[in-house]
């Protein structure tokens, strides 16, 4: 039997899940073909564009990964990551959003990122499209798995439930509304979810500070732990590994998280789907402000968590990524009304997970059904069959994600690897395709292949050597990909007049 606090939590979460399914059903009525399913007919307003882009970006690591890192190893890694992401968010909206919106429409009305690459470079054999689609599947399956992982951790720690079944049930709900409503459902639910995530962060922060003895107590406790508030050292007090320096090269590689934005398919799709390109400035302001504030609060919740552990309000903190779950459980013991409030907070964790998982599922599914099946193999489908294939593909990708997420792991670490993969594989190609007219098809191919390969090489072969080489793989992989694009483009035949004229046409629009 559930007690009163658990009942309040369950009611709030169930109502939230039902709401997401209703949105998915309503949006399913607006999808006439796979183009609508994957890009929503390019009809997103400025507010939905901004908040859905950032909610799909922040994912479960905002409410689990980031506070967990700040709690377990001091604020250095979490802070430099957040600074890099804040800068990357602003620059991506400033430079890429409007240009890719215009370019993808002019360039064959591309509805996926791989299709844009193919159309941009007139790749008649669809080599770029096929490789890009494969890369999307490679990195989105583990990325989606991290979201399912977070859901499993949430329910397992909350109700002492079996992790696997908790994770699987959460995945089923995400798949259900995504398969029904497609991109429009994902974007609409992401907007709602961003509001719930904001509520969760604010309430957990306020209640956590109160239980920790007030703001002064939180700050004094953090100061008392050597190096905890330093931006140049790590104090991994929770696992007992001690203090380590956080040097300039490590800081630079952590800031490189911001480079990942230029290659995130699920974020770039939001730019491509904007209805009015002239309202991008408003979207940029909304998105940047929300990202900065939400990440600051998430990190500070980790600091508050340390005080709660120190004053024994929280004991047995085995998994620091569940600190918000633990604080919510304490809140739920203060009456039915606060139990409902705690349920909304926990729904916020679900929201952060779902908002990314649904977008990732769509991007991965479109890569298989649109880019590989149609683009590479030339499979021609009716509108009805195209929608069916799209939905089946979403389910298949989700099944692979569930399989990978069957073992609990660090949400932050899983996301960081997938983020590096997309950032290095696509980020340089997107930037050069949009801003350098001398970029060639083979240059784009070289950049994509080099970036993808270097992520694996650096992480598993070079970084383990330690020392100055033990840095985040995104930075060296991104730089290597840029060099590859420049060298190969200059060594290969210049783009045709048609491609140059199209590039000049886009440039004149700005």
CSV table of C-alpha atoms in Angstrom, one decimal:
chain,number,residue,atom,x,y,z
A,1,UNK,CA,0.0,0.0,0.0
A,2,UNK,CA,1.2,3.5,-0.7
A,3,UNK,CA,1.4,6.0,2.1
A,4,UNK,CA,0.0,9.6,1.8
A,5,UNK,CA,3.2,11.1,0.5
A,6,UNK,CA,3.6,8.4,-2.1
A,7,UNK,CA,0.0,8.7,-3.1
A,8,UNK,CA,0.4,12.5,-3.7
A,9,UNK,CA,3.5,11.9,-5.8
A,10,UNK,CA,1.9,9.1,-7.9
A,11,UNK,CA,-1.2,11.3,-8.6
A,12,UNK,CA,0.9,14.2,-9.8
A,13,UNK,CA,3.1,12.0,-12.0
A,14,UNK,CA,0.1,10.0,-13.5
A,15,UNK,CA,-1.7,13.3,-14.4
A,16,UNK,CA,1.5,14.6,-16.0
A,17,UNK,CA,1.9,11.4,-18.1
A,18,UNK,CA,-1.7,11.5,-19.2
A,19,UNK,CA,-1.3,15.1,-20.2
A,20,UNK,CA,1.6,14.2,-22.4
A,21,UNK,CA,-0.3,11.4,-24.1
A,22,UNK,CA,-3.3,13.8,-24.8
A,23,UNK,CA,-0.9,16.3,-26.4
A,24,UNK,CA,0.5,13.5,-28.6
A,25,UNK,CA,-3.0,12.4,-29.6
A,26,UNK,CA,-4.1,16.0,-30.5
A,27,UNK,CA,-0.9,16.6,-32.5
A,28,UNK,CA,-1.3,13.3,-34.4
A,29,UNK,CA,-4.4,14.8,-36.1
A,30,UNK,CA,-2.2,17.5,-37.7
A,31,UNK,CA,0.3,15.2,-39.4
A,32,UNK,CA,-0.5,14.6,-43.0
A,33,UNK,CA,2.8,13.2,-44.2
A,34,UNK,CA,6.3,12.3,-42.9
A,35,UNK,CA,7.4,15.9,-43.6
A,36,UNK,CA,4.9,17.1,-41.0
A,37,UNK,CA,5.8,14.2,-38.7
A,38,UNK,CA,9.5,15.1,-38.7
A,39,UNK,CA,9.5,18.9,-39.0
A,40,UNK,CA,6.0,20.1,-38.0
A,41,UNK,CA,5.4,21.9,-41.3
A,42,UNK,CA,7.9,24.6,-40.3
A,43,UNK,CA,5.2,26.3,-38.1
A,44,UNK,CA,6.8,26.7,-34.7
A,45,UNK,CA,6.3,30.1,-33.0
A,46,UNK,CA,9.2,32.0,-31.2
A,47,UNK,CA,8.3,30.9,-27.6
A,48,UNK,CA,7.8,27.2,-28.4
A,49,UNK,CA,10.9,27.2,-30.6
A,50,UNK,CA,13.1,28.7,-27.9
A,51,UNK,CA,11.8,26.6,-25.0
A,52,UNK,CA,11.5,23.3,-26.9
A,53,UNK,CA,15.0,23.7,-28.3
A,54,UNK,CA,16.5,24.2,-24.8
A,55,UNK,CA,14.3,21.7,-23.1
A,56,UNK,CA,15.3,19.1,-25.6
A,57,UNK,CA,18.9,20.1,-25.1
A,58,UNK,CA,19.1,20.2,-21.3
A,59,UNK,CA,17.7,16.7,-20.9
A,60,UNK,CA,17.9,14.6,-17.7
A,61,UNK,CA,21.5,15.8,-17.0
A,62,UNK,CA,20.1,19.3,-15.9
A,63,UNK,CA,18.1,17.8,-13.0
A,64,UNK,CA,20.2,14.8,-12.3
A,65,UNK,CA,23.7,14.9,-14.0
A,66,UNK,CA,24.6,18.5,-13.3
A,67,UNK,CA,23.6,18.7,-9.6
A,68,UNK,CA,25.2,15.2,-9.2
A,69,UNK,CA,28.6,16.4,-10.5
A,70,UNK,CA,28.4,19.6,-8.4
A,71,UNK,CA,27.6,17.6,-5.3
A,72,UNK,CA,30.2,14.8,-5.7
A,73,UNK,CA,33.2,16.6,-7.0
A,74,UNK,CA,33.0,20.4,-6.2
A,75,UNK,CA,31.7,23.0,-8.6
A,76,UNK,CA,34.6,23.3,-11.0
A,77,UNK,CA,33.5,20.7,-13.7
A,78,UNK,CA,29.8,21.6,-13.5
A,79,UNK,CA,30.5,25.3,-13.6
A,80,UNK,CA,32.9,25.3,-16.6
A,81,UNK,CA,30.5,22.9,-18.4
A,82,UNK,CA,27.6,25.3,-17.8
A,83,UNK,CA,29.6,28.4,-18.9
A,84,UNK,CA,30.6,26.6,-22.1
A,85,UNK,CA,27.0,25.6,-22.8
A,86,UNK,CA,25.7,29.1,-22.1
A,87,UNK,CA,28.1,30.6,-24.6
A,88,UNK,CA,27.4,27.9,-27.1
A,89,UNK,CA,23.7,28.4,-26.8
A,90,UNK,CA,23.9,32.1,-27.5
A,91,UNK,CA,26.3,31.8,-30.5
A,92,UNK,CA,24.3,29.0,-32.0
A,93,UNK,CA,21.1,31.1,-32.0
A,94,UNK,CA,23.1,34.1,-33.2
A,95,UNK,CA,24.9,32.6,-36.1
A,96,UNK,CA,23.3,29.3,-37.1
A,97,UNK,CA,19.5,29.6,-36.4
A,98,UNK,CA,18.4,32.0,-39.1
A,99,UNK,CA,20.8,30.9,-41.8
A,100,UNK,CA,20.0,27.2,-41.5
A,101,UNK,CA,16.3,28.0,-41.5
A,102,UNK,CA,16.7,29.8,-44.8
A,103,UNK,CA,19.3,27.5,-46.3
A,104,UNK,CA,17.3,24.3,-45.7
A,105,UNK,CA,14.2,25.7,-47.3
A,106,UNK,CA,16.0,27.1,-50.3
A,107,UNK,CA,18.1,24.0,-50.7
A,108,UNK,CA,15.5,21.4,-51.7
A,109,UNK,CA,13.2,22.1,-48.7
A,110,UNK,CA,15.4,19.7,-46.6
A,111,UNK,CA,13.5,18.2,-43.6
A,112,UNK,CA,16.5,16.4,-42.0
A,113,UNK,CA,20.1,17.4,-41.4
A,114,UNK,CA,21.5,14.6,-43.5
A,115,UNK,CA,19.2,15.6,-46.3
A,116,UNK,CA,20.5,19.2,-46.1
A,117,UNK,CA,24.1,18.0,-46.4
A,118,UNK,CA,23.2,16.0,-49.5
A,119,UNK,CA,21.3,18.8,-51.1
A,120,UNK,CA,23.8,21.5,-50.1
A,121,UNK,CA,26.7,19.7,-51.8
A,122,UNK,CA,24.6,18.2,-54.7
A,123,UNK,CA,25.6,14.7,-53.5
A,124,UNK,CA,23.6,12.7,-56.1
A,125,UNK,CA,24.8,9.4,-54.7
A,126,UNK,CA,23.7,10.3,-51.2
A,127,UNK,CA,27.0,9.3,-49.6
A,128,UNK,CA,26.9,12.2,-47.1
A,129,UNK,CA,23.3,11.5,-46.3
A,130,UNK,CA,23.9,7.9,-45.6
A,131,UNK,CA,27.0,8.4,-43.5
A,132,UNK,CA,25.3,11.2,-41.5
A,133,UNK,CA,22.2,9.1,-40.9
A,134,UNK,CA,24.4,6.2,-39.6
A,135,UNK,CA,26.3,8.6,-37.3
A,136,UNK,CA,23.0,9.9,-35.9
A,137,UNK,CA,21.8,6.4,-35.1
A,138,UNK,CA,25.2,5.5,-33.5
A,139,UNK,CA,25.1,8.4,-31.1
A,140,UNK,CA,21.4,8.9,-30.5
A,141,UNK,CA,20.8,5.3,-29.3
A,142,UNK,CA,23.1,5.8,-26.3
A,143,UNK,CA,21.8,9.4,-25.8
A,144,UNK,CA,18.2,8.1,-25.8
A,145,UNK,CA,19.3,5.3,-23.4
A,146,UNK,CA,20.6,8.0,-21.0
A,147,UNK,CA,17.1,9.4,-20.8
A,148,UNK,CA,15.5,6.0,-20.1
A,149,UNK,CA,18.3,5.5,-17.6
A,150,UNK,CA,17.3,8.6,-15.7
A,151,UNK,CA,13.7,7.5,-15.6
A,152,UNK,CA,14.7,4.2,-14.2
A,153,UNK,CA,16.8,5.8,-11.5
A,154,UNK,CA,13.9,8.1,-10.6
A,155,UNK,CA,11.3,5.4,-9.9
A,156,UNK,CA,13.8,2.9,-8.6
A,157,UNK,CA,15.0,5.3,-5.9
A,158,UNK,CA,11.5,6.7,-5.2
A,159,UNK,CA,9.5,3.6,-4.8
A,160,UNK,CA,12.2,1.0,-4.3
A,161,UNK,CA,11.0,-0.4,-7.7
A,162,UNK,CA,13.0,-2.7,-10.0
A,163,UNK,CA,15.2,-0.4,-12.1
A,164,UNK,CA,14.6,-2.3,-15.4
A,165,UNK,CA,10.9,-2.3,-15.3
A,166,UNK,CA,10.7,1.4,-14.1
A,167,UNK,CA,12.9,2.3,-17.0
A,168,UNK,CA,10.9,0.3,-19.5
A,169,UNK,CA,7.5,1.7,-18.5
A,170,UNK,CA,8.9,5.2,-18.8
A,171,UNK,CA,10.2,4.5,-22.3
A,172,UNK,CA,6.8,3.1,-23.4
A,173,UNK,CA,5.1,6.4,-22.5
A,174,UNK,CA,7.7,8.5,-24.3
A,175,UNK,CA,7.4,6.3,-27.4
A,176,UNK,CA,3.6,6.4,-27.3
A,177,UNK,CA,3.2,10.2,-27.6
A,178,UNK,CA,6.2,10.6,-29.9
A,179,UNK,CA,5.0,7.9,-32.3
A,180,UNK,CA,1.5,9.5,-32.3
A,181,UNK,CA,2.3,13.2,-32.7
A,182,UNK,CA,5.8,13.3,-34.1
A,183,UNK,CA,7.7,16.6,-34.2
A,184,UNK,CA,4.8,18.8,-33.3
A,185,UNK,CA,4.0,16.7,-30.3
A,186,UNK,CA,7.6,16.6,-29.2
A,187,UNK,CA,7.9,20.4,-29.5
A,188,UNK,CA,4.6,21.1,-27.7
A,189,UNK,CA,5.3,18.8,-24.9
A,190,UNK,CA,8.9,20.1,-24.6
A,191,UNK,CA,7.4,23.6,-24.1
A,192,UNK,CA,5.2,22.3,-21.3
A,193,UNK,CA,8.1,20.3,-19.9
A,194,UNK,CA,10.4,23.4,-19.8
A,195,UNK,CA,7.8,25.1,-17.5
A,196,UNK,CA,7.6,22.0,-15.2
A,197,UNK,CA,11.4,21.8,-15.1
A,198,UNK,CA,11.7,25.5,-14.1
A,199,UNK,CA,9.1,24.9,-11.3
A,200,UNK,CA,11.0,21.9,-10.1
A,201,UNK,CA,14.4,23.7,-9.9
A,202,UNK,CA,12.9,26.7,-8.0
A,203,UNK,CA,11.0,24.6,-5.4
A,204,UNK,CA,13.8,22.2,-4.8
A,205,UNK,CA,16.2,25.1,-4.3
A,206,UNK,CA,14.0,27.0,-1.9
A,207,UNK,CA,13.1,23.9,0.2
A,208,UNK,CA,16.6,22.5,0.1
A,209,UNK,CA,18.1,25.8,1.4
A,210,UNK,CA,15.5,25.8,4.2
A,211,UNK,CA,16.3,22.3,5.3
A,212,UNK,CA,20.0,23.0,5.1
A,213,UNK,CA,19.7,25.7,7.7
A,214,UNK,CA,19.5,28.8,5.4
A,215,UNK,CA,21.7,30.3,2.8
A,216,UNK,CA,24.5,31.3,5.2
A,217,UNK,CA,24.8,27.8,6.4
A,218,UNK,CA,25.0,26.4,2.9
A,219,UNK,CA,27.8,28.8,2.0
A,220,UNK,CA,29.7,28.1,5.2
A,221,UNK,CA,29.5,24.4,4.8
A,222,UNK,CA,30.7,24.6,1.2
A,223,UNK,CA,33.6,26.8,2.2
A,224,UNK,CA,34.6,24.4,4.9
A,225,UNK,CA,35.4,21.7,2.4
A,226,UNK,CA,38.8,22.4,0.9
A,227,UNK,CA,38.6,23.3,-2.8
A,228,UNK,CA,34.9,22.7,-3.0
A,229,UNK,CA,34.1,26.2,-4.3
A,230,UNK,CA,37.2,26.5,-6.4
A,231,UNK,CA,37.1,26.7,-10.2
A,232,UNK,CA,40.6,25.3,-10.5
A,233,UNK,CA,40.4,22.1,-8.4
A,234,UNK,CA,38.2,19.1,-7.8
A,235,UNK,CA,37.5,17.6,-4.4
A,236,UNK,CA,35.9,14.2,-5.0
A,237,UNK,CA,35.0,13.9,-1.3
A,238,UNK,CA,32.1,11.5,-1.9
A,239,UNK,CA,34.2,8.7,-3.3
A,240,UNK,CA,37.3,9.6,-1.2
A,241,UNK,CA,39.6,10.1,-4.2
A,242,UNK,CA,40.8,13.5,-2.8
A,243,UNK,CA,41.8,16.8,-4.4
A,244,UNK,CA,43.0,17.2,-8.0
A,245,UNK,CA,44.0,20.2,-10.0
A,246,UNK,CA,41.6,21.5,-12.7
A,247,UNK,CA,44.2,23.1,-15.1
A,248,UNK,CA,43.8,25.4,-18.0
A,249,UNK,CA,43.7,22.7,-20.7
A,250,UNK,CA,41.1,20.8,-18.8
A,251,UNK,CA,39.0,24.0,-18.4
A,252,UNK,CA,39.3,24.7,-22.2
A,253,UNK,CA,38.2,21.2,-23.0
A,254,UNK,CA,35.3,21.5,-20.6
A,255,UNK,CA,34.2,24.8,-22.1
A,256,UNK,CA,34.2,23.0,-25.5
A,257,UNK,CA,30.8,21.5,-24.4
A,258,UNK,CA,29.5,24.7,-26.1
A,259,UNK,CA,30.9,23.6,-29.5
A,260,UNK,CA,28.5,20.6,-29.4
A,261,UNK,CA,25.5,22.9,-30.1
A,262,UNK,CA,26.5,23.4,-33.7
A,263,UNK,CA,26.1,19.7,-34.4
A,264,UNK,CA,23.0,18.7,-32.4
A,265,UNK,CA,20.4,17.4,-34.9
A,266,UNK,CA,17.5,17.7,-32.5
A,267,UNK,CA,18.3,21.4,-31.8
A,268,UNK,CA,19.1,22.3,-35.4
A,269,UNK,CA,15.7,20.8,-36.3
A,270,UNK,CA,14.0,23.4,-34.2
A,271,UNK,CA,15.8,26.1,-36.1
A,272,UNK,CA,14.7,24.5,-39.4
A,273,UNK,CA,11.1,24.4,-38.2
A,274,UNK,CA,10.7,28.1,-37.2
A,275,UNK,CA,7.7,29.7,-38.8
A,276,UNK,CA,8.9,33.3,-38.8
A,277,UNK,CA,12.7,33.7,-39.2
A,278,UNK,CA,12.3,37.4,-38.2
A,279,UNK,CA,11.4,36.4,-34.6
A,280,UNK,CA,14.6,34.4,-34.0
A,281,UNK,CA,16.1,37.3,-32.0
A,282,UNK,CA,13.2,36.9,-29.5
A,283,UNK,CA,13.7,33.2,-29.3
A,284,UNK,CA,17.5,33.7,-28.8
A,285,UNK,CA,16.9,36.0,-25.8
A,286,UNK,CA,14.3,33.6,-24.2
A,287,UNK,CA,16.5,30.6,-24.7
A,288,UNK,CA,19.7,32.1,-23.4
A,289,UNK,CA,18.2,33.6,-20.3
A,290,UNK,CA,16.4,30.3,-19.4
A,291,UNK,CA,19.6,28.2,-20.0
A,292,UNK,CA,21.8,30.5,-17.8
A,293,UNK,CA,19.3,30.7,-14.9
A,294,UNK,CA,18.4,27.0,-14.9
A,295,UNK,CA,22.0,25.7,-15.0
A,296,UNK,CA,23.0,28.1,-12.2
A,297,UNK,CA,20.2,26.8,-10.0
A,298,UNK,CA,21.0,23.2,-10.9
A,299,UNK,CA,24.6,23.6,-9.8
A,300,UNK,CA,23.6,25.4,-6.6
A,301,UNK,CA,21.3,22.5,-5.8
A,302,UNK,CA,24.3,20.3,-5.8
A,303,UNK,CA,26.0,22.7,-3.3
A,304,UNK,CA,22.9,22.6,-1.1
A,305,UNK,CA,23.0,18.8,-1.3
A,306,UNK,CA,26.4,18.8,0.3
A,307,UNK,CA,25.0,20.8,3.3
A,308,UNK,CA,22.1,18.3,3.6
A,309,UNK,CA,24.6,15.4,3.7
A,310,UNK,CA,26.8,17.2,6.2
A,311,UNK,CA,24.0,18.0,8.6
A,312,UNK,CA,22.6,14.4,8.2
A,313,UNK,CA,19.3,15.6,6.7
A,314,UNK,CA,20.3,13.2,3.9
A,315,UNK,CA,22.2,10.0,4.7
A,316,UNK,CA,23.6,7.2,2.6
A,317,UNK,CA,24.1,9.3,-0.6
A,318,UNK,CA,25.3,6.5,-2.8
A,319,UNK,CA,24.2,8.1,-6.1
A,320,UNK,CA,24.7,11.9,-6.2
A,321,UNK,CA,22.6,12.2,-9.4
A,322,UNK,CA,19.5,11.4,-7.3
A,323,UNK,CA,19.9,14.4,-5.0
A,324,UNK,CA,16.7,16.2,-6.3
A,325,UNK,CA,14.8,13.0,-5.9
A,326,UNK,CA,15.9,12.7,-2.3
A,327,UNK,CA,15.0,16.3,-1.6
A,328,UNK,CA,11.6,15.7,-3.2
A,329,UNK,CA,11.0,12.7,-1.0
A,330,UNK,CA,11.7,14.8,2.1
A,331,UNK,CA,9.3,17.5,0.9
A,332,UNK,CA,6.6,14.9,0.3
A,333,UNK,CA,6.5,14.0,4.0
A,334,UNK,CA,5.1,17.4,5.0
A,335,UNK,CA,1.5,16.8,4.1
A,336,UNK,CA,-0.6,15.8,1.1
A,337,UNK,CA,-0.3,19.2,-0.6
A,338,UNK,CA,3.5,19.2,-0.5
A,339,UNK,CA,3.4,15.6,-1.6
A,340,UNK,CA,1.6,16.7,-4.8
A,341,UNK,CA,4.2,19.5,-5.1
A,342,UNK,CA,6.9,16.8,-4.8
A,343,UNK,CA,5.2,14.8,-7.5
A,344,UNK,CA,5.3,17.8,-9.8
A,345,UNK,CA,9.0,18.2,-9.1
A,346,UNK,CA,9.6,14.5,-10.0
A,347,UNK,CA,7.5,15.0,-13.1
A,348,UNK,CA,10.0,17.7,-13.9
A,349,UNK,CA,12.7,15.1,-13.9
A,350,UNK,CA,10.6,13.0,-16.2
A,351,UNK,CA,10.0,16.1,-18.3
A,352,UNK,CA,13.7,16.8,-18.7
A,353,UNK,CA,14.2,13.2,-19.7
A,354,UNK,CA,11.3,13.0,-22.1
A,355,UNK,CA,11.9,16.4,-23.7
A,356,UNK,CA,15.2,15.1,-25.0
A,357,UNK,CA,14.4,11.5,-25.6
A,358,UNK,CA,11.4,12.3,-27.8
A,359,UNK,CA,13.5,14.6,-30.0
A,360,UNK,CA,16.3,12.1,-30.2
A,361,UNK,CA,13.9,9.4,-31.2
A,362,UNK,CA,12.5,11.5,-34.0
A,363,UNK,CA,15.9,12.5,-35.3
A,364,UNK,CA,17.2,8.9,-35.2
A,365,UNK,CA,14.0,7.6,-36.8
A,366,UNK,CA,14.1,10.2,-39.6
A,367,UNK,CA,17.6,9.1,-40.3
A,368,UNK,CA,16.5,5.6,-41.0
A,369,UNK,CA,13.2,6.1,-42.7
A,370,UNK,CA,13.9,9.3,-44.6
A,371,UNK,CA,17.6,9.4,-45.2
A,372,UNK,CA,18.6,5.7,-45.5
A,373,UNK,CA,15.4,4.1,-46.8
A,374,UNK,CA,14.3,6.9,-49.1
A,375,UNK,CA,17.4,8.8,-49.7
A,376,UNK,CA,20.0,6.1,-50.1
A,377,UNK,CA,18.0,3.1,-51.2
A,378,UNK,CA,15.3,5.1,-53.1
A,379,UNK,CA,12.4,3.3,-51.5
A,380,UNK,CA,9.2,5.1,-52.6
A,381,UNK,CA,6.3,5.0,-50.1
A,382,UNK,CA,2.8,6.4,-50.1
A,383,UNK,CA,2.0,9.1,-47.4
A,384,UNK,CA,0.2,6.5,-45.3
A,385,UNK,CA,3.0,3.9,-45.5
A,386,UNK,CA,5.6,6.7,-44.9
A,387,UNK,CA,3.9,7.6,-41.7
A,388,UNK,CA,3.6,4.0,-40.7
A,389,UNK,CA,7.4,3.4,-41.3
A,390,UNK,CA,8.2,6.6,-39.4
A,391,UNK,CA,6.3,5.3,-36.3
A,392,UNK,CA,7.7,1.8,-36.5
A,393,UNK,CA,11.2,3.3,-36.7
A,394,UNK,CA,10.6,5.4,-33.5
A,395,UNK,CA,9.6,2.2,-31.7
A,396,UNK,CA,12.6,0.2,-33.0
A,397,UNK,CA,15.1,3.0,-32.0
A,398,UNK,CA,13.5,3.1,-28.6
A,399,UNK,CA,13.8,-0.7,-28.2
A,400,UNK,CA,17.6,-0.4,-28.8
A,401,UNK,CA,17.8,2.4,-26.3
A,402,UNK,CA,16.0,0.3,-23.7
A,403,UNK,CA,18.4,-2.5,-24.3
A,404,UNK,CA,21.4,-0.3,-23.8
A,405,UNK,CA,19.9,1.3,-20.7
A,406,UNK,CA,19.2,-2.0,-18.9
A,407,UNK,CA,22.2,-1.4,-16.7
A,408,UNK,CA,22.2,1.8,-14.6
A,409,UNK,CA,25.1,4.2,-15.4
A,410,UNK,CA,26.1,7.8,-15.0
A,411,UNK,CA,23.7,10.0,-16.9
A,412,UNK,CA,26.3,12.8,-17.1
A,413,UNK,CA,29.0,10.5,-18.6
A,414,UNK,CA,26.7,8.9,-21.2
A,415,UNK,CA,25.4,12.3,-22.4
A,416,UNK,CA,28.9,13.8,-22.5
A,417,UNK,CA,30.1,11.1,-24.9
A,418,UNK,CA,27.1,11.4,-27.2
A,419,UNK,CA,27.3,15.2,-27.1
A,420,UNK,CA,31.0,15.0,-28.2
A,421,UNK,CA,30.0,12.6,-31.0
A,422,UNK,CA,27.4,14.9,-32.5
A,423,UNK,CA,29.4,18.1,-31.9
A,424,UNK,CA,32.6,16.8,-33.6
A,425,UNK,CA,30.8,14.9,-36.4
A,426,UNK,CA,28.3,17.5,-37.5
A,427,UNK,CA,29.3,20.8,-35.9
A,428,UNK,CA,32.2,21.7,-38.2
A,429,UNK,CA,30.3,20.5,-41.3
A,430,UNK,CA,27.3,22.6,-40.4
A,431,UNK,CA,29.4,25.7,-39.8
A,432,UNK,CA,31.5,25.3,-43.0
A,433,UNK,CA,28.4,24.4,-45.1
A,434,UNK,CA,26.7,27.6,-43.9
A,435,UNK,CA,29.6,30.0,-44.0
A,436,UNK,CA,32.4,28.9,-46.4
A,437,UNK,CA,31.4,28.6,-50.0
A,438,UNK,CA,34.6,26.8,-50.9
A,439,UNK,CA,33.6,23.8,-48.9
A,440,UNK,CA,33.2,20.7,-51.1
A,441,UNK,CA,31.3,17.4,-50.8
A,442,UNK,CA,34.6,15.5,-50.1
A,443,UNK,CA,35.6,18.1,-47.5
A,444,UNK,CA,32.3,17.7,-45.7
A,445,UNK,CA,32.8,13.9,-45.8
A,446,UNK,CA,36.3,14.1,-44.5
A,447,UNK,CA,35.2,16.4,-41.6
A,448,UNK,CA,32.3,14.2,-40.7
A,449,UNK,CA,34.4,11.0,-40.7
A,450,UNK,CA,37.4,12.5,-39.0
A,451,UNK,CA,35.3,14.1,-36.2
A,452,UNK,CA,33.4,10.9,-35.5
A,453,UNK,CA,36.5,8.7,-35.5
A,454,UNK,CA,38.5,11.1,-33.4
A,455,UNK,CA,35.9,11.0,-30.6
A,456,UNK,CA,36.4,7.3,-30.2
A,457,UNK,CA,40.2,7.4,-30.7
A,458,UNK,CA,40.7,10.2,-28.2
A,459,UNK,CA,38.3,8.8,-25.5
A,460,UNK,CA,39.5,5.2,-25.6
A,461,UNK,CA,43.1,5.4,-26.8
A,462,UNK,CA,44.6,8.8,-26.2
A,463,UNK,CA,42.9,10.2,-23.0
A,464,UNK,CA,43.6,7.0,-21.0
A,465,UNK,CA,47.4,8.0,-21.3
A,466,UNK,CA,46.6,10.6,-18.7
A,467,UNK,CA,48.3,13.9,-18.0
A,468,UNK,CA,47.5,16.8,-20.4
A,469,UNK,CA,45.9,14.3,-22.8
A,470,UNK,CA,43.1,13.4,-20.4
A,471,UNK,CA,40.8,16.1,-21.7
A,472,UNK,CA,37.2,16.0,-23.0
A,473,UNK,CA,37.3,14.4,-26.4
A,474,UNK,CA,35.0,17.0,-28.1
A,475,UNK,CA,37.7,19.7,-28.3
A,476,UNK,CA,40.5,17.8,-30.2
A,477,UNK,CA,37.9,16.0,-32.4
A,478,UNK,CA,36.2,19.3,-33.4
A,479,UNK,CA,39.6,20.9,-34.2
A,480,UNK,CA,40.7,17.9,-36.2
A,481,UNK,CA,37.5,17.8,-38.2
A,482,UNK,CA,37.8,21.5,-39.1
A,483,UNK,CA,41.3,21.0,-40.3
A,484,UNK,CA,40.2,18.0,-42.4
A,485,UNK,CA,37.4,20.0,-44.0
A,486,UNK,CA,39.7,22.8,-45.0
A,487,UNK,CA,42.5,20.6,-46.4
A,488,UNK,CA,40.3,18.2,-48.4
A,489,UNK,CA,38.1,21.0,-49.7
A,490,UNK,CA,41.1,22.9,-51.0
A,491,UNK,CA,42.6,19.8,-52.5
A,492,UNK,CA,39.4,18.7,-54.3
A,493,UNK,CA,37.5,20.3,-57.2
A,494,UNK,CA,35.8,23.6,-56.4
A,495,UNK,CA,32.0,23.6,-56.0
A,496,UNK,CA,29.9,24.2,-59.2
A,497,UNK,CA,28.5,27.5,-60.2
A,498,UNK,CA,25.0,26.3,-59.1
A,499,UNK,CA,26.2,25.7,-55.6
A,500,UNK,CA,28.1,29.0,-55.4
A,501,UNK,CA,25.1,30.9,-56.7
A,502,UNK,CA,22.8,29.3,-54.1
A,503,UNK,CA,25.3,30.1,-51.3
A,504,UNK,CA,25.5,33.8,-52.5
A,505,UNK,CA,21.6,33.9,-52.6
A,506,UNK,CA,21.5,32.9,-48.9
A,507,UNK,CA,24.2,35.4,-48.0
A,508,UNK,CA,22.2,38.2,-49.5
A,509,UNK,CA,19.3,37.4,-47.3
A,510,UNK,CA,21.2,38.4,-44.2
